[in-house]
Short mmCIF file of C-alpha atoms and ligand atoms in Angstrom, two decimals:
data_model
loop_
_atom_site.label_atom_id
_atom_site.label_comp_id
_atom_site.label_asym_id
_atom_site.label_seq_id
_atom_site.Cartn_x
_atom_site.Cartn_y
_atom_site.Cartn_z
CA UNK A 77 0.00 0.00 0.00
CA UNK A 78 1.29 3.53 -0.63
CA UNK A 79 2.63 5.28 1.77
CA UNK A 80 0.28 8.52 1.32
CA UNK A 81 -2.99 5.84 1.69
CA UNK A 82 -1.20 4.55 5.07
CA UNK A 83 -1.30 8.25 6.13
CA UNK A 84 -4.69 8.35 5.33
CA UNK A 85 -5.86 5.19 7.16
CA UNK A 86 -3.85 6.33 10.19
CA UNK A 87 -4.49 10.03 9.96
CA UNK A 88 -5.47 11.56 13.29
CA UNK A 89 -7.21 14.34 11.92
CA UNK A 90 -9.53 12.20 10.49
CA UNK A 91 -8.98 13.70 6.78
CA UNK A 92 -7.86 10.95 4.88
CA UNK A 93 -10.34 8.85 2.06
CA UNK A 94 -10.63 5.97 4.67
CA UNK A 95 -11.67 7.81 7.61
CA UNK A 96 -14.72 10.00 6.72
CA UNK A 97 -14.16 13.60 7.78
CA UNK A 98 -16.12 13.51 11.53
CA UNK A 99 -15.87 17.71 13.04
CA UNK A 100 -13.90 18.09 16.23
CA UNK A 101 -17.27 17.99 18.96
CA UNK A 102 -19.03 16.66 16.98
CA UNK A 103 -22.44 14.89 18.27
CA UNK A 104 -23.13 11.46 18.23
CA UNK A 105 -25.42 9.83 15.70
CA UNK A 106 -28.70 9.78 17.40
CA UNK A 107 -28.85 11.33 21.01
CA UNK A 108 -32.06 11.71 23.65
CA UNK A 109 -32.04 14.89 24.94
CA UNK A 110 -33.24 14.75 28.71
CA UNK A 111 -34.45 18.53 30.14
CA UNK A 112 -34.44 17.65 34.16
CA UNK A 113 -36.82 20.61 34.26
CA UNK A 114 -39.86 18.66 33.15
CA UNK A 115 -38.64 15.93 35.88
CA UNK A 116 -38.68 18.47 37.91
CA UNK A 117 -42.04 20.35 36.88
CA UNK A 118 -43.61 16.54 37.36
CA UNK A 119 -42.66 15.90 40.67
CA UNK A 120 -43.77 19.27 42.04
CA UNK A 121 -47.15 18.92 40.11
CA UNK A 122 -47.44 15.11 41.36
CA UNK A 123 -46.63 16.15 44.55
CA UNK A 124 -49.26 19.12 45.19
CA UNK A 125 -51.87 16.63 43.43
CA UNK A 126 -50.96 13.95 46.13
CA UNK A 127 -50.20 15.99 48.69
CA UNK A 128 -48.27 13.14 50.43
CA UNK A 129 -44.36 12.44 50.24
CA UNK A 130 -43.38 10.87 46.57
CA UNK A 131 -41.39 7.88 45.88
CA UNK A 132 -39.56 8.67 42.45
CA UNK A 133 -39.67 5.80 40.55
CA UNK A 134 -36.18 5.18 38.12
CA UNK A 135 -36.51 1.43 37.72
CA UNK A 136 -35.08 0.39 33.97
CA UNK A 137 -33.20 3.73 33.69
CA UNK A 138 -35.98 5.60 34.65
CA UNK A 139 -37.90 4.46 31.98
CA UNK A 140 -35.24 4.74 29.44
CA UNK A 141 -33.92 8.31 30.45
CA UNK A 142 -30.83 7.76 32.64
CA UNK A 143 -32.10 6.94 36.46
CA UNK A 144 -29.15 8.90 38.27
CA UNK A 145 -29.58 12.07 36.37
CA UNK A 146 -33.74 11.69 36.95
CA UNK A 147 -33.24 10.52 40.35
CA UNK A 148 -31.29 13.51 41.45
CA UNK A 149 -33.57 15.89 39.63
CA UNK A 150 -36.50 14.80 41.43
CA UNK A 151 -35.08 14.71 44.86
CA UNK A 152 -33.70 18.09 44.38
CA UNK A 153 -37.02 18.61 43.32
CA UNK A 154 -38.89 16.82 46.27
CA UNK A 155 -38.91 13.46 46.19
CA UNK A 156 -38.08 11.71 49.42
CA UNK A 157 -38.08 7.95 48.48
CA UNK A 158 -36.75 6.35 45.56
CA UNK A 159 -38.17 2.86 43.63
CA UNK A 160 -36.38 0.30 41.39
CA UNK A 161 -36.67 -3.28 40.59
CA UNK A 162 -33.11 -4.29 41.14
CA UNK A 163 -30.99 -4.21 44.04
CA UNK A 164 -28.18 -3.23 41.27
CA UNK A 165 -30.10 -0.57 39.91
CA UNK A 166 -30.15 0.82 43.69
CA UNK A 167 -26.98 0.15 44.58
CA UNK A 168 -26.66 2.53 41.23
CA UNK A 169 -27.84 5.04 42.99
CA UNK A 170 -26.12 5.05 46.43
CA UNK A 171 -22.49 5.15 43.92
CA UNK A 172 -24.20 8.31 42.39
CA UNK A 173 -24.34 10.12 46.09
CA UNK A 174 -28.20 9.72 46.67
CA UNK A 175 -29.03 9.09 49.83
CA UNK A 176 -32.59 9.24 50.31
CA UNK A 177 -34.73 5.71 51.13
CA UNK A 178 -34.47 3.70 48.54
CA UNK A 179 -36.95 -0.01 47.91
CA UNK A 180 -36.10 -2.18 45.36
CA UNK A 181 -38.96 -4.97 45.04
CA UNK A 182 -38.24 -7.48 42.42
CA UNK A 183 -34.71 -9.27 42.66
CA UNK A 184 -34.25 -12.62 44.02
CA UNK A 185 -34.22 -11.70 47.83
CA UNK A 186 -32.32 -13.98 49.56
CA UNK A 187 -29.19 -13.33 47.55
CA UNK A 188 -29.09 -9.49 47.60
CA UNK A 189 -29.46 -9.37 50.93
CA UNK A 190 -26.33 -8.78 52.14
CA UNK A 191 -25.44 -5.97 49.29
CA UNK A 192 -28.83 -4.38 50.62
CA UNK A 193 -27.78 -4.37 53.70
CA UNK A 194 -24.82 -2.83 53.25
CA UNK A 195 -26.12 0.13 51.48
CA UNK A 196 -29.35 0.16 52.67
CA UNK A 197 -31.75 -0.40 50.94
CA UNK A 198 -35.38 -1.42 51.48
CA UNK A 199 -36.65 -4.77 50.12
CA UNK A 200 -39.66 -5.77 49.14
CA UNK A 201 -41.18 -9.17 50.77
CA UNK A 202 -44.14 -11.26 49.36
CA UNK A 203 -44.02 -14.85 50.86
CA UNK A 204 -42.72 -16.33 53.96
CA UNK A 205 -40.31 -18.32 52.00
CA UNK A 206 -38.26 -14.77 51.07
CA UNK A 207 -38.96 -13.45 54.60
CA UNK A 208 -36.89 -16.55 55.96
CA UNK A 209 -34.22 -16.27 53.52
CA UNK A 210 -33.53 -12.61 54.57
CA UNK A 211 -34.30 -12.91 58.45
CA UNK A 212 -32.41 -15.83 58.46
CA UNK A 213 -29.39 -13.83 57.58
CA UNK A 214 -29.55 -11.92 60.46
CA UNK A 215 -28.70 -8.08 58.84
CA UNK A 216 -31.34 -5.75 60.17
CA UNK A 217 -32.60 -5.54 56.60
CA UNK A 218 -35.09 -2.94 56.20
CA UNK A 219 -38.40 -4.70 54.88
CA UNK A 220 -41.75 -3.60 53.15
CA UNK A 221 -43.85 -6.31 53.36
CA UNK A 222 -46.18 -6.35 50.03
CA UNK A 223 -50.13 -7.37 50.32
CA UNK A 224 -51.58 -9.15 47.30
CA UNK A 225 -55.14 -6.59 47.14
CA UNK A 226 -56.19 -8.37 43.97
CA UNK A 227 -53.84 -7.69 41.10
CA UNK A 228 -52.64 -11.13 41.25
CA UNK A 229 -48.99 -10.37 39.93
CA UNK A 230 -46.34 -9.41 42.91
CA UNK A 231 -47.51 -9.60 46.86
CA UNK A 232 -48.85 -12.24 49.15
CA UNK A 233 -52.18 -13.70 49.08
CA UNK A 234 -54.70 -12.67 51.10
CA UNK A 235 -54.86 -16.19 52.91
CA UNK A 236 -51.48 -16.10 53.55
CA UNK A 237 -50.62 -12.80 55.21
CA UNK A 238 -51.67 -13.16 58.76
CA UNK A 239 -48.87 -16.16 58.76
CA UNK A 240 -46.64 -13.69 56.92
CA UNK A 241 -47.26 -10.45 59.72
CA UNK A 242 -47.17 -12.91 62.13
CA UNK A 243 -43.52 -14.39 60.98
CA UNK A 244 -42.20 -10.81 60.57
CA UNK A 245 -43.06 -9.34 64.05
CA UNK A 246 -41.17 -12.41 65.31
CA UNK A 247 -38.43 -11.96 63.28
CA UNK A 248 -38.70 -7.82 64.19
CA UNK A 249 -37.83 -8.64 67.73
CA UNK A 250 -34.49 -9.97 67.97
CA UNK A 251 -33.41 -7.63 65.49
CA UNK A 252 -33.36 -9.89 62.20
CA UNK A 253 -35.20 -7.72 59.87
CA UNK A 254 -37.06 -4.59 60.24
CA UNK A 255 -40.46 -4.09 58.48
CA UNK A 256 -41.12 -0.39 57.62
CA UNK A 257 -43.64 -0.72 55.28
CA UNK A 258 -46.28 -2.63 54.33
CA UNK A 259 -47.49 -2.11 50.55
CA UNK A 260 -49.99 -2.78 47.30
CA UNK A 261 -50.41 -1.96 44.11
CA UNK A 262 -53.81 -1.23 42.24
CA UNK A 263 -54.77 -3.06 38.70
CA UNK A 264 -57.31 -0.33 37.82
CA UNK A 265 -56.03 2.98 38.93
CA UNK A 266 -56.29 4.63 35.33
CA UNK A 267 -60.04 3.99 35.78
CA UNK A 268 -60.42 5.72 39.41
CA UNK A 269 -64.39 5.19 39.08
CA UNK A 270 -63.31 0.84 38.70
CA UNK A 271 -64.69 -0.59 41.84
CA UNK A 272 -61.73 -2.89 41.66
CA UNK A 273 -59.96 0.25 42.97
CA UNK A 274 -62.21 0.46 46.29
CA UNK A 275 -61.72 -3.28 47.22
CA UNK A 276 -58.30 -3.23 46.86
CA UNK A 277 -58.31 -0.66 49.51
CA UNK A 278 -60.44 -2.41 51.69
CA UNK A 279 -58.54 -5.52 51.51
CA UNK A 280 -54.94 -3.38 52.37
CA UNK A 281 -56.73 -1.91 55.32
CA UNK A 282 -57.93 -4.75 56.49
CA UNK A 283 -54.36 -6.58 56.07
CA UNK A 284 -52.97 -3.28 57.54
CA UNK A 285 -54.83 -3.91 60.81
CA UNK A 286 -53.98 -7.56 60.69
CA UNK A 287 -50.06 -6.62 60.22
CA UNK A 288 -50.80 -3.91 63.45
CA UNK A 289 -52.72 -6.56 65.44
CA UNK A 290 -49.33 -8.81 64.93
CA UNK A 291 -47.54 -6.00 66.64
CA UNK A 292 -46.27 -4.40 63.51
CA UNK A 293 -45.59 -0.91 63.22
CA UNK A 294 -44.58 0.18 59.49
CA UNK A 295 -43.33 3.73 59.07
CA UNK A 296 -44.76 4.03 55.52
CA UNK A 297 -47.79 2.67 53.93
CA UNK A 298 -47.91 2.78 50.15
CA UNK A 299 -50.57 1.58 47.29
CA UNK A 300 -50.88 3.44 44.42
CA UNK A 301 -48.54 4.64 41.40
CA UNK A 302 -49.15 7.99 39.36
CA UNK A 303 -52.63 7.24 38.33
CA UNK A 304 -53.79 6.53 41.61
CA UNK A 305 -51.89 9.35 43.05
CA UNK A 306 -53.74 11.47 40.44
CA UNK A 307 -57.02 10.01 40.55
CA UNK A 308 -57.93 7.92 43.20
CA UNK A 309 -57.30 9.72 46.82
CA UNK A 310 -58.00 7.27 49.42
CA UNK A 311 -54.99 5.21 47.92
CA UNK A 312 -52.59 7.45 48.15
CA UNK A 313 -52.22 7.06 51.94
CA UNK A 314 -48.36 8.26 53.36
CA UNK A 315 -46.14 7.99 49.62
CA UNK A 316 -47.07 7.51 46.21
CA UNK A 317 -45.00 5.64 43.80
CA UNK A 318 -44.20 7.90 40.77
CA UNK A 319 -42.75 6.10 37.46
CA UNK A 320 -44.94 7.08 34.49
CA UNK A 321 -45.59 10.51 35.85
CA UNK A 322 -42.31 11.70 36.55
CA UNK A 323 -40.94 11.38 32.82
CA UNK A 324 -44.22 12.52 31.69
CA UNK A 325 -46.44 9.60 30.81
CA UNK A 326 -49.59 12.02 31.57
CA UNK A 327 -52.62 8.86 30.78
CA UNK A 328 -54.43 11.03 33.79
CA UNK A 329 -54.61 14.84 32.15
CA UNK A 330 -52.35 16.20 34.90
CA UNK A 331 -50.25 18.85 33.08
CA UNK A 332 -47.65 16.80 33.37
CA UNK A 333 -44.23 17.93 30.25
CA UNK A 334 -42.41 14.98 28.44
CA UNK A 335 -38.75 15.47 28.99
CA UNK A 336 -36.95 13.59 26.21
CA UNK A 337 -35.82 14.38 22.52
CA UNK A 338 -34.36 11.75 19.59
CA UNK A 339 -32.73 13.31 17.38
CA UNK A 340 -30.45 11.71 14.48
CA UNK A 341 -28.50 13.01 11.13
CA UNK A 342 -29.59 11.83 7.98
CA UNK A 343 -26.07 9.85 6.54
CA UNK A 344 -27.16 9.55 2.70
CA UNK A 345 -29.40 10.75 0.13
CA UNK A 346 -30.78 9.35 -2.98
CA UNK A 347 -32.89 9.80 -5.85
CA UNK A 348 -35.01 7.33 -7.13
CA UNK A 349 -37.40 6.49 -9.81
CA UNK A 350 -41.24 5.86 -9.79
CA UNK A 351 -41.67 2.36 -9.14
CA UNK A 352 -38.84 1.63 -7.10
CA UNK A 353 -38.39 -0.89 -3.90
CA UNK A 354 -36.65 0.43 -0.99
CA UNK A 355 -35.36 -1.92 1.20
CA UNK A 356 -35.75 -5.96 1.91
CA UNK A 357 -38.41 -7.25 0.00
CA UNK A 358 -39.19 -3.87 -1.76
CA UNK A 359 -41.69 -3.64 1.29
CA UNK A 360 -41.55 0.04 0.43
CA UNK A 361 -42.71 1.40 -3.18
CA UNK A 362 -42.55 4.33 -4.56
CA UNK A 363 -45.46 5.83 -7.01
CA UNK A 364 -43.41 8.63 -8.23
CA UNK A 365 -39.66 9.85 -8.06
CA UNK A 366 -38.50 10.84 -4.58
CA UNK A 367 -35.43 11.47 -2.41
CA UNK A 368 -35.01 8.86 0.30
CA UNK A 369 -32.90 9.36 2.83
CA UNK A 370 -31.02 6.87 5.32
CA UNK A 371 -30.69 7.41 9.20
CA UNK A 372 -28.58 5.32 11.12
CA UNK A 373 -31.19 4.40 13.54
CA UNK A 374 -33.24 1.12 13.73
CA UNK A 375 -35.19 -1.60 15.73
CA UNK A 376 -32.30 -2.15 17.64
CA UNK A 377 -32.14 1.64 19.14
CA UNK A 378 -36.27 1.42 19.73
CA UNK A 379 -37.66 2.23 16.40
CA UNK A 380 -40.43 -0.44 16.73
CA UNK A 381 -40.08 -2.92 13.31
CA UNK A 382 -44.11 -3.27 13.77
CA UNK A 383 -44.90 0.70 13.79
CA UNK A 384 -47.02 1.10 10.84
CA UNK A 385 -47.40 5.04 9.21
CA UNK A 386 -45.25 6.80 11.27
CA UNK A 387 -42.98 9.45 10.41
CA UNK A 388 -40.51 11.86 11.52
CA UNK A 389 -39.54 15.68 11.23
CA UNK A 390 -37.44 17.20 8.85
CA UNK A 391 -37.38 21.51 9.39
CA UNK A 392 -41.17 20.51 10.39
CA UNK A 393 -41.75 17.99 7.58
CA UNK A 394 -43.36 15.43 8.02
CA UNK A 395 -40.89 12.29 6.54
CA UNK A 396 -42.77 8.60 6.27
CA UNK A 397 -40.87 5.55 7.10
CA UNK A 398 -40.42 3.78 3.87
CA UNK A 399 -39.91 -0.13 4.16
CA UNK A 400 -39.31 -1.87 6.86
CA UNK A 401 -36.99 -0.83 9.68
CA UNK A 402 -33.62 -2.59 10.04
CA UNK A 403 -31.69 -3.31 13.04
CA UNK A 404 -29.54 -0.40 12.49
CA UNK A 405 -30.82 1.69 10.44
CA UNK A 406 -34.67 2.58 8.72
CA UNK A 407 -34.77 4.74 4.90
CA UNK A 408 -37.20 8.13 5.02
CA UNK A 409 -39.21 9.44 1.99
CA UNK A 410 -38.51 12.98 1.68
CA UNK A 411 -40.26 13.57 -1.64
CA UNK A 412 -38.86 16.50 -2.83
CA UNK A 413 -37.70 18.20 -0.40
CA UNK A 414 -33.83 19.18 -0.63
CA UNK A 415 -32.58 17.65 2.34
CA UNK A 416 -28.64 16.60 2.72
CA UNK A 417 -26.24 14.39 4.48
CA UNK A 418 -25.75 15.86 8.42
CA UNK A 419 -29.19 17.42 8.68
CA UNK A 420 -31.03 17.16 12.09
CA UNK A 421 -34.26 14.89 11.91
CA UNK A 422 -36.57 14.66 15.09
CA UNK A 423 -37.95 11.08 15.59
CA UNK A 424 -39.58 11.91 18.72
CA UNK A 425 -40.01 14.90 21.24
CA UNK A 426 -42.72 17.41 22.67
CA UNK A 427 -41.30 19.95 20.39
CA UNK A 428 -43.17 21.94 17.67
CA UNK A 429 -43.53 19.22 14.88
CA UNK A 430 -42.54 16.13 15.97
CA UNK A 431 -43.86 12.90 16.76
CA UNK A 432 -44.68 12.60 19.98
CA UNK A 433 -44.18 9.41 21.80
CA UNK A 434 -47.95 8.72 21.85
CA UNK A 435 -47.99 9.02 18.15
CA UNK A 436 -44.84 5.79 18.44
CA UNK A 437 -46.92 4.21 20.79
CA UNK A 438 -50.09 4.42 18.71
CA UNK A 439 -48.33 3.15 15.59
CA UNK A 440 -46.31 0.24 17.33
CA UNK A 441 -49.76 -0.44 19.09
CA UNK A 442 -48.20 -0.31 22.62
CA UNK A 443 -47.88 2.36 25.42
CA UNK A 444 -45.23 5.44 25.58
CA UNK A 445 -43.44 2.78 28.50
CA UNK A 446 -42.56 0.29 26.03
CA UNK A 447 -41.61 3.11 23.48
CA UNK A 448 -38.89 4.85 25.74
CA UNK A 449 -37.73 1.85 27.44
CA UNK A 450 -36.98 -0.17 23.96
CA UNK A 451 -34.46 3.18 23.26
CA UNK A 452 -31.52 1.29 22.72
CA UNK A 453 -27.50 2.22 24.47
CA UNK A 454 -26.89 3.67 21.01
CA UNK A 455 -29.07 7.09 21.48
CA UNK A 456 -26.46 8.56 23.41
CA UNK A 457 -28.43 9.93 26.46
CA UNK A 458 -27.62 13.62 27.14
CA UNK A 459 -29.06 15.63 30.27
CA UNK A 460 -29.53 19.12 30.90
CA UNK A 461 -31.77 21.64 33.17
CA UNK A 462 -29.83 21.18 35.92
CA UNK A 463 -26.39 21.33 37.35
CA UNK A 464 -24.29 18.23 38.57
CA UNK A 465 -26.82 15.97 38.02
CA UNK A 466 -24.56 13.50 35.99
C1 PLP B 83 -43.57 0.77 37.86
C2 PLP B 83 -44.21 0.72 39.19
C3 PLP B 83 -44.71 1.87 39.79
C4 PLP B 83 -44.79 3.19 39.05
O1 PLP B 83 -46.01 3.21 38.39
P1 PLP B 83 -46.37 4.35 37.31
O2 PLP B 83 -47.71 4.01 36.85
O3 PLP B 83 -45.33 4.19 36.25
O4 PLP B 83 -46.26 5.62 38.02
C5 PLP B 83 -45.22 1.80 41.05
N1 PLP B 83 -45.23 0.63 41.72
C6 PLP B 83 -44.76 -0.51 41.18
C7 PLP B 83 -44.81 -1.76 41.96
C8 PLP B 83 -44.24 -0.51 39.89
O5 PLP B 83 -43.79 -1.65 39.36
#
């Protein structure tokens, strides 16, 4: 090889034929802008509609936008408890400096005990089975004990608890474990008229009493997520678990601001004639000559393979997906509209113009969860609104 191609290949500058010219700063491919302010907005509106303390939920990366940044941004902003899944995605958290409560309620119990323990963290308990595990290790493990009301997912039955309370308090008393909470979770809170919502009350109050009459005395008793702290008051009780809410899910008409922007850069243009296939299969056809455009952004980074007629924003036009989406990367039909290599397309955001991540959810047929939480480690998260919260 000459010696002048070498240079190329190996040029630092990034000049050369083999190494596409890539600006100094430069941003990456496809980012998700995060503004903390609408975390922050959220919490303060969720917490005057509650008016009782709010758990911030940030399990899955707080729904796909980066749990320490959101975590910090809505304790700054109020939040006194924080929720995951994980004991890892808590122990997360305590690395990052927070320092508020923190309950993580799905993770295999027994064996993250000790890393609980350690960095305290509350655990969720459902059967007697996981309360031995944990009070059998002997680490003053801080314990929310979790009621099955009727949902029928997480919690213990109802013909089980009284052996459960009863188990705990014993356990409470040499020190073993100690039960702070005792918790729910409703299966029809977006419907706040749904009887279902009233008996599941009922049934925590009663198993409230039962866990008091075993000599019990949780700090915190908690039932209801953002819909229920939004629509159904006598659930809300002394916290209210905020996931949905906080990064602007609003399903309840609450005011509540989306915080997060995908953008990408459009990496090649073409012309093609009418007629044309784009794509495998030729799933997309063209009737009459357009420019199509490629962006380096596919099912793997959350672009959902089964959305059917969406599109995305170009200067406030509207682009359709053409074809089906790859792994990597999905082709836009831009008609004729002179659009270039590097320009800024917006696949999703509350901004002027773009799709909003109802519109994704609508045409994946999902929910905005599944939407944000499929964005993939590719779209570079970026945060902003507030200092030092990386
Ligand atoms: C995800 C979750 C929440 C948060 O609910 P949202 O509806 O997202 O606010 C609360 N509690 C439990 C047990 C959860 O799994």
């Amino acid at each position: 090889m000459p010696t002048a191609a070498l240079d190329r290949l190996t040029d630092p500058a990034g000049s050369g034929l083999l190494t596409p010219p890539r600006p100094a700063g430069s941003s990456p491919l496809a980012r998700a802008d995060v503004d903390l302010r609408a975390v922050q907005h959220n919490v303060q509106v969720l917490r005057v509609r509650a008016g009782v303390p709010l758990m911030a939920v940030v399990k899955a990366d707080a729904f796909g936008h980066g749990a320490v940044p959101v975590a910090k941004a809505a304790v700054a902003a109020g939040a006194t408890w924080l929720g995951v899944c994980r004991v890892g995605e808590a122990l997360a958290l305590r690395s990052a400096g927070l320092r508020v409560p923190i309950l993580a309620w799905l993770d295999d119990m027994a064996a993250v005990a000790p890393a609980a323990a350690a960095a305290d963290v509350d655990l969720s308990v459902s059967s007697l089975a996981e309360l031995e595990a944990v009070a059998g290790q002997r680490l003053a493990v801080r314990v929310h004990l979790k009621l099955d009301t009727g949902m029928h997912r997480a919690g213990c039955p109802v013909t089980r608890w009284v052996e459960l309370v009863t188990r705990a308090a014993q356990a409470e008393r040499p020190g073993a474990i100690r039960v702070v909470g005792v918790w729910s979770h409703l299966s029809h809170a977006s419907s706040p008229a749904d009887p279902h919502n009233r008996r599941q009350v009922e049934a925590f109050q009663a198993g409230l009493a039962l866990a008091e009459a075993a000599g019990l005395r949780p700090e915190v008793r908690h039932l209801c997520g953002t819909a229920g702290a939004v629509g159904v008051p006598e659930a809300r009780l002394d916290l209210v678990r905020v996931g949905a809410g906080l990064v602007g899910i609003d399903e309840v008409g609450a005011g509540l601001l989306s915080a997060l922007t995908v953008r990408t850069r459009v990496l090649q243009v073409r012309r093609i004639p009418a007629g044309d296939g784009v794509g495998y299969d030729h799933a997309g056809r063209v009737e009459r000559a357009t420019t199509v455009a490629l962006l380096p952004l596919g099912y793997a980074d959350g672009i959902p393979r089964g959305a059917r007629g969406a599109w995305v924003a170009w200067h406030g036009h509207r682009l359709a997906l053409l074809g089906r989406v790859s792994m990597d990367q999905v082709v836009v039909d831009a008609g004729d509209l002179p659009i270039s290599p590097g320009d800024e397309v917006v696949v999703l955001g509350p901004g002027a113009g773009a799709p909003r991540v109802t519109d994704w959810a609508r045409w994946a047929e999902t929910i905005p969860h599944e939407i944000y939480t499929g964005l993939g480690s590719r779209v570079v998260r970026v945060h902003s609104g507030m200092e030092g919260a990386q």
